[in-house]
Structure formats: C-alpha cells, structure tokens
MMTF fields as JSON, N, C-alpha, C and O atoms, coordinates in Angstrom:
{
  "mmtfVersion": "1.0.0",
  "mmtfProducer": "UNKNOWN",
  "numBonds": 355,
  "numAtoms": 356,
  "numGroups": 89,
  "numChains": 1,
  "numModels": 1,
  "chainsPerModel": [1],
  "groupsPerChain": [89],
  "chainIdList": ["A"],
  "bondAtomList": [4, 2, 8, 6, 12, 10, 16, 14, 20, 18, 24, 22, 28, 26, 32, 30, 36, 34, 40, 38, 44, 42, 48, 46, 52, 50, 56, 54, 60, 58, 64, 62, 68, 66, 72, 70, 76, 74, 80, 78, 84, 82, 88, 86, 92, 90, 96, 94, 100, 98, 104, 102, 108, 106, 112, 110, 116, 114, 120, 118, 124, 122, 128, 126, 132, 130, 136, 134, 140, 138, 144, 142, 148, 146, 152, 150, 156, 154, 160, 158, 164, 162, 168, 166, 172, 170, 176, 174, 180, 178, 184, 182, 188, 186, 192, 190, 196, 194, 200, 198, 204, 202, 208, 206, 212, 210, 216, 214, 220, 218, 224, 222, 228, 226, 232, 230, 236, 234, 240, 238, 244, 242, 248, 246, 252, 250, 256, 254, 260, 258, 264, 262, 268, 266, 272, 270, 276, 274, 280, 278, 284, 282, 288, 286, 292, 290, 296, 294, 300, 298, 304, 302, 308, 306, 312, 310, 316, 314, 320, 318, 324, 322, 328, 326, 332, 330, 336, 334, 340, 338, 344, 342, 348, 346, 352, 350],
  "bondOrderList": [1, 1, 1, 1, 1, 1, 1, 1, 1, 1, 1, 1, 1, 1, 1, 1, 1, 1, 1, 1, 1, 1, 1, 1, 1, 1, 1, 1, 1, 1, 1, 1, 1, 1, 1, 1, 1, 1, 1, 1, 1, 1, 1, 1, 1, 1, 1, 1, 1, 1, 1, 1, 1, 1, 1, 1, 1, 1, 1, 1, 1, 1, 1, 1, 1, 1, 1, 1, 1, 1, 1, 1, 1, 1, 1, 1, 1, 1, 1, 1, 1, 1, 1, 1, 1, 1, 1, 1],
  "groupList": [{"groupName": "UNK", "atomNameList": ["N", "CA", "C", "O"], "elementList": ["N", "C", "C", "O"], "formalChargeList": [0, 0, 0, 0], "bondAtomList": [1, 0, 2, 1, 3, 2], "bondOrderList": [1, 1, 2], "singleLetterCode": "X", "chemCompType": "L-PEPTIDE LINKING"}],
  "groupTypeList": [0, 0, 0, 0, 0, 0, 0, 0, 0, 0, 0, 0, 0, 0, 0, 0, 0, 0, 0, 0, 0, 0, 0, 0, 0, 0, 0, 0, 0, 0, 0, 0, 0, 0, 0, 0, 0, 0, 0, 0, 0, 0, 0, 0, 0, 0, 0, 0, 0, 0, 0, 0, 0, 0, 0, 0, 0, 0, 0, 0, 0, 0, 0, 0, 0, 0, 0, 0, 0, 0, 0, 0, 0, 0, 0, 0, 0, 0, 0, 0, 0, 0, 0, 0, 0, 0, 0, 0, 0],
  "groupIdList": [1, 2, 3, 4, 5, 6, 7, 8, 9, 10, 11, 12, 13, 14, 15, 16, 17, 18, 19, 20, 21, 22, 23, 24, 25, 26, 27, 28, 29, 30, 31, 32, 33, 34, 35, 36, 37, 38, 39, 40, 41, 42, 43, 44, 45, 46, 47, 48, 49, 50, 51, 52, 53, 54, 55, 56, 57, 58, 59, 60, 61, 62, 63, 64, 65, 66, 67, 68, 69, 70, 71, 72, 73, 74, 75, 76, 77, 78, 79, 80, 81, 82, 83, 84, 85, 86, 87, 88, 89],
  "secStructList": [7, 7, 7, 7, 7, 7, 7, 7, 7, 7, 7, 1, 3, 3, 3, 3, 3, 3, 3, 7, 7, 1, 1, 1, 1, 7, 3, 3, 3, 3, 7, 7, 1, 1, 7, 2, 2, 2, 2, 2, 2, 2, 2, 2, 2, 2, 2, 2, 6, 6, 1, 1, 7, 7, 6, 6, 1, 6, 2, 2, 2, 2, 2, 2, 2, 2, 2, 2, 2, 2, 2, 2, 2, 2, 6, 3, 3, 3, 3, 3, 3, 7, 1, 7, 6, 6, 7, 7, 7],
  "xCoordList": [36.802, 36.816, 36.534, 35.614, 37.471, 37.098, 36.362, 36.655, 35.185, 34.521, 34.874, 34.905, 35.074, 35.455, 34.28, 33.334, 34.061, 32.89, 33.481, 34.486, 33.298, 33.289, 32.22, 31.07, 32.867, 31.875, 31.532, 32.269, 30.805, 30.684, 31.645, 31.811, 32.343, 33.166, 32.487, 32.286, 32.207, 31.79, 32.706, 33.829, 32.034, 32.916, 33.312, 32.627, 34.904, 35.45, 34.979, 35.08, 34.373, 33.835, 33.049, 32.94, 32.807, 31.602, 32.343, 32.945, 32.06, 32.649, 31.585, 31.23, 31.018, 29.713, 30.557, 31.026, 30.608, 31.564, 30.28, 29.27, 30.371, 28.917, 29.481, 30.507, 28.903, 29.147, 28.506, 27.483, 29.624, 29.263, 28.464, 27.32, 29.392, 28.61, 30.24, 31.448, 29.331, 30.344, 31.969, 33.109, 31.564, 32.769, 33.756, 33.224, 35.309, 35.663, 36.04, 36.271, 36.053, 35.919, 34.79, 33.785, 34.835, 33.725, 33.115, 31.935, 34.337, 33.487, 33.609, 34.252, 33.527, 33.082, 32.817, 31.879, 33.83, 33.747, 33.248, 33.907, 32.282, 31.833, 32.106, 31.949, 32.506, 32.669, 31.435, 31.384, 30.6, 29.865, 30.903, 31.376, 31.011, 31.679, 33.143, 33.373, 33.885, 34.833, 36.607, 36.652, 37.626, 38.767, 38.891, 38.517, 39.371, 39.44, 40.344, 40.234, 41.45, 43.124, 42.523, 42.364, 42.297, 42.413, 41.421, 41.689, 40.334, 39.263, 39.86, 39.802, 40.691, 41.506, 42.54, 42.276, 43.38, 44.247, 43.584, 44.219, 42.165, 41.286, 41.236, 42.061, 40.296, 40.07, 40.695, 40.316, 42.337, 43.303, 43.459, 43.58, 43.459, 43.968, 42.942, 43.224, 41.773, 40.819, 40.31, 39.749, 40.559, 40.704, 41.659, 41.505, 42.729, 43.881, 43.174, 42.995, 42.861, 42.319, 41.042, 40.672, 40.569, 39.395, 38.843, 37.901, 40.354, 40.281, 39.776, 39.257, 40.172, 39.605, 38.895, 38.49, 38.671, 37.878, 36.741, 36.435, 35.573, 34.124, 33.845, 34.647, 32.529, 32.204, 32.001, 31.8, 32.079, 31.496, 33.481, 33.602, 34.685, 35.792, 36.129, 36.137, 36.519, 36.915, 37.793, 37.514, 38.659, 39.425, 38.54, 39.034, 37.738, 36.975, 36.459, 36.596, 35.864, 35.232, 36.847, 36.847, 38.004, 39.351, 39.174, 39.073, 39.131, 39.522, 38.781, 39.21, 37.175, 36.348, 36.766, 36.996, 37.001, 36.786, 38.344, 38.317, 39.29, 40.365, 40.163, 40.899, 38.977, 38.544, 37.932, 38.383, 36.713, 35.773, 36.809, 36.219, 37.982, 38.877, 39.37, 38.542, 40.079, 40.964, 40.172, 40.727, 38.62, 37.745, 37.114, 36.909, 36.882, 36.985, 38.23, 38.18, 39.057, 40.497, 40.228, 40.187, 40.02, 40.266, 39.356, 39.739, 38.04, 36.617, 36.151, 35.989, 35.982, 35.346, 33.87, 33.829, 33.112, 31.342, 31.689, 32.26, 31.684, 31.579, 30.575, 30.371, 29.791, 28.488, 28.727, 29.29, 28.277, 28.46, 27.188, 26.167, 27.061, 25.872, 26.158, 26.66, 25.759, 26.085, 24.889, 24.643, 23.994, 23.225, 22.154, 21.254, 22.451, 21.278, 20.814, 21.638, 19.617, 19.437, 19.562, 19.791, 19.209, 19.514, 20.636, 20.752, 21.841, 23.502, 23.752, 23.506, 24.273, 24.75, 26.261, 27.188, 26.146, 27.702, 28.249, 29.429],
  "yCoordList": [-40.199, -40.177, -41.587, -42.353, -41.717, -43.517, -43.308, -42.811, -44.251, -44.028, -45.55, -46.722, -45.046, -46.009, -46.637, -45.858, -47.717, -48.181, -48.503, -49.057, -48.392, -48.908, -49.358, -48.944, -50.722, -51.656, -51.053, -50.07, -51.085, -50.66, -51.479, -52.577, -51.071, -52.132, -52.066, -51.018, -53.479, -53.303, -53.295, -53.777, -52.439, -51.811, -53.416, -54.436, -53.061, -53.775, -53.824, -54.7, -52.325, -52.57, -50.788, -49.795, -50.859, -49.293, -49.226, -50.015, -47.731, -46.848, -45.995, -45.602, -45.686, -44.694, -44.103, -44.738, -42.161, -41.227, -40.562, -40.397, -40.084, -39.601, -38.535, -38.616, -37.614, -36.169, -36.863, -37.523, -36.41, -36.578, -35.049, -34.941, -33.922, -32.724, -31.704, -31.938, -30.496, -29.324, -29.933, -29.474, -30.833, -31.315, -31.889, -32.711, -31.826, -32.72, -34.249, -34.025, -35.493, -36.004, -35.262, -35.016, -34.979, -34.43, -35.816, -36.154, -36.693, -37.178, -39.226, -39.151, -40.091, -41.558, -42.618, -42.414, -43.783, -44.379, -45.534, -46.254, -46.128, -47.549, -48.521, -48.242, -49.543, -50.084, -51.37, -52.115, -51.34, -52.222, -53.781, -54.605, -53.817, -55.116, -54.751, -53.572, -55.611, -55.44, -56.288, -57.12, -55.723, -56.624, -55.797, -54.638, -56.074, -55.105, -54.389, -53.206, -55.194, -54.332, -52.884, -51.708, -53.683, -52.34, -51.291, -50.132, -51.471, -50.509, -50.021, -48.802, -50.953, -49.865, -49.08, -47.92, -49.033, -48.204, -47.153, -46.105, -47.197, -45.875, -45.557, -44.752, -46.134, -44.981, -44.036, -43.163, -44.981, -44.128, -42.915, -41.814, -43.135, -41.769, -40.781, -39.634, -41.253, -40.222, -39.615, -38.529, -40.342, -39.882, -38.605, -37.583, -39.316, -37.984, -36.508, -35.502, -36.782, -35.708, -34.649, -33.502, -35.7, -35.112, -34.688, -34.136, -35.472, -35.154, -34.299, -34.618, -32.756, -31.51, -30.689, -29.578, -31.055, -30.216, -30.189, -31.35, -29.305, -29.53, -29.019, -28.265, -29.419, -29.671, -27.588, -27.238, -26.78, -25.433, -25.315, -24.421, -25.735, -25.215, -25.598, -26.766, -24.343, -24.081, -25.51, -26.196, -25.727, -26.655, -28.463, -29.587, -28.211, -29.658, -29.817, -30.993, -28.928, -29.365, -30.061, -31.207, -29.22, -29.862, -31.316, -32.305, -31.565, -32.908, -33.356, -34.098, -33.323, -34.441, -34.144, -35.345, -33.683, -33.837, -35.092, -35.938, -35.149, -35.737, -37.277, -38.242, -37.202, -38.724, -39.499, -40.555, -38.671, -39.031, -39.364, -39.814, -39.098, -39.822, -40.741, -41.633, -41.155, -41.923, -43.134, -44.224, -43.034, -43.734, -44.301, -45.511, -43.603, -44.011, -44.916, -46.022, -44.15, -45.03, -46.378, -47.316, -46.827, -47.895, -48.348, -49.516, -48.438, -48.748, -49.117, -50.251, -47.928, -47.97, -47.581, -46.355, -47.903, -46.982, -46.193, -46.859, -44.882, -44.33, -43.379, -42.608, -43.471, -42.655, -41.483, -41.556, -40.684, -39.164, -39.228, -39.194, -39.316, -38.616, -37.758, -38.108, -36.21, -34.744, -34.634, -33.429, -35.321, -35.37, -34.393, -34.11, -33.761, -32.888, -32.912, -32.614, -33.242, -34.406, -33.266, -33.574, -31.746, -30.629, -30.192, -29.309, -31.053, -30.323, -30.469, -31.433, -29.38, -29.037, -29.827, -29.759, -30.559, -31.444, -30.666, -30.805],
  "zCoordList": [-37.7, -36.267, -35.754, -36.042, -34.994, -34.666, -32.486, -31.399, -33.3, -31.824, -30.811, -31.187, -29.625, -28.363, -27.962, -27.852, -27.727, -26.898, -26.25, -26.694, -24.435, -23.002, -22.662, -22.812, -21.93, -21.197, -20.059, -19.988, -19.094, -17.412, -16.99, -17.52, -16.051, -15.284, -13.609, -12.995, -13.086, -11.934, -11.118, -11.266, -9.698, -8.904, -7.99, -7.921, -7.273, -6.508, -4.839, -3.98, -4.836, -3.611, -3.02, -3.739, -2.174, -1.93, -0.781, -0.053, -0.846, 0.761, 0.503, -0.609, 1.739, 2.02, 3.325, 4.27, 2.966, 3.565, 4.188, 3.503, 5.876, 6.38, 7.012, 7.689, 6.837, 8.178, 9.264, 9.448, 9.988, 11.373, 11.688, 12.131, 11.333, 12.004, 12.522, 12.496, 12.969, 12.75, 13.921, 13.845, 14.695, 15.961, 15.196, 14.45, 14.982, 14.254, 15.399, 16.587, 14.943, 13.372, 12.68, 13.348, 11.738, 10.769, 10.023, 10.117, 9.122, 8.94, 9.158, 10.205, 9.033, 9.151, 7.73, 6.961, 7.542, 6.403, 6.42, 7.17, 5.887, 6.125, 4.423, 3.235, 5.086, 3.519, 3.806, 4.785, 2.743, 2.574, 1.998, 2.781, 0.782, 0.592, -0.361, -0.626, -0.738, -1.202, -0.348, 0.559, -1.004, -0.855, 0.607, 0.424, 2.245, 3.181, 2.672, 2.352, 2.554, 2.565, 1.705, 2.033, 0.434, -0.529, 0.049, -0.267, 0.83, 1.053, 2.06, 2.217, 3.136, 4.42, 3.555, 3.87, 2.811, 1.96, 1.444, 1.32, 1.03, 0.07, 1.504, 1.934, 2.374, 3.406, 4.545, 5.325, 4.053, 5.143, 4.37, 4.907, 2.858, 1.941, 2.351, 2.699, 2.299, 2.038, 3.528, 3.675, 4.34, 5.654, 6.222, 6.892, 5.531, 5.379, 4.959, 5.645, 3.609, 2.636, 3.573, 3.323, 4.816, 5.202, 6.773, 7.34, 7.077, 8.651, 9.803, 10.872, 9.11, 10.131, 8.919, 9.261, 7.528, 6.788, 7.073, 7.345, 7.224, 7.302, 6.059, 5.509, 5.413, 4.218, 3.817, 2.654, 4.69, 4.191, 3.965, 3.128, 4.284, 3.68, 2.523, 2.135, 1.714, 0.423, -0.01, -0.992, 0.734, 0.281, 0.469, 0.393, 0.613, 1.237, -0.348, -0.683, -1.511, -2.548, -3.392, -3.843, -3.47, -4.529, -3.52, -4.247, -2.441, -1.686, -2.165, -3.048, -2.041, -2.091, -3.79, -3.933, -4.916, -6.432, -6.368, -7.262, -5.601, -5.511, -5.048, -5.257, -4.379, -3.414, -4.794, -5.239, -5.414, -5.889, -7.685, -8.667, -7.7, -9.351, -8.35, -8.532, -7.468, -6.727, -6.584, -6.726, -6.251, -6.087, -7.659, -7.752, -8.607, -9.547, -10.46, -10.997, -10.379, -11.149, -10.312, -11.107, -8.917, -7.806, -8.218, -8.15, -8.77, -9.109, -7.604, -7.153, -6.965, -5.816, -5.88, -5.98, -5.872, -5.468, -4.62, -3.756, -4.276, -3.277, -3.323, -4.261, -2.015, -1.656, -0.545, 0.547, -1.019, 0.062, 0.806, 0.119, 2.119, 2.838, 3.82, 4.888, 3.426, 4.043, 4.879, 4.948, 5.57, 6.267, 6.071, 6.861, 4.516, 4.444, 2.752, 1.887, 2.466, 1.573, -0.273, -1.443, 0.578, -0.246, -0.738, -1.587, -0.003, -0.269, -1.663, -2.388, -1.932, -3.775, -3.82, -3.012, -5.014, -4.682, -5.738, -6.06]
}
C-alpha cells in the first residue's frame, strides 16, 4: 500500500458567510483578504446557491455541502456564522 503525504496548502483568501435572519437577504459575504476578482466570482456563485434559502430549508444543507468543496477545491477559508453559536453544521 503506498501512503500519500500532503502538505497544508495555504488558503488564497477567507469569506466569512453571516445570517442575516428569517427576512430574505438571508444571508451577507465579507472577504477578509485575498485576490478580489477571484473572491467576487466565489461569492457571486455562492450567493446564487443561497439567495432566498434560510438555513431551516432542506435544500440549504446540499448548498452549503456544495459552497463548502467549491471553497475548498478554490482554497478559500470560509467561515459560517448562523448567529447562533449552538447551530449543528
């Protein structure tokens, strides 16, 4: 069996995704640092993905599991804050 070692690769840049709350917009993207272009391109996608979902619809967990590889493959950091410090991810 031949074993892989991976390095960490550091991220290109962070997006922190916030509930706003039950009104839609639901939710708000802030990018701390990184390339803009590429971070305005993640957050138009994922904006798409999240527009009128609020976090209790069924389809909001496949989106956010869809944000959170898209964000990975991109080596994005991305941080969820559901404004409630108990939410089950």
């Amino acid at each position: 069996m031949t074993t892989i070692e991976t390095t960490p690769v550091e991220p290109v840049g962070h997006v922190r995704v916030i509930y706003l709350g039950p009104t839609a917009p639901h939710w708000e993207c802030q990018a701390d640092y990184g390339d803009p272009e590429q971070i305005q391109e993640f957050v138009d996608r994922l904006d798409a993905r999240l527009r009128f979902l609020p976090p209790h619809d069924p389809q909001f967990r496949r989106n956010m599991a869809r944000i959170n590889r898209d964000a990975e493959r991109e080596r994005i950091s991305l941080e969820w804050d559901m404004g409630d410090p108990n939410y089950e991810f």
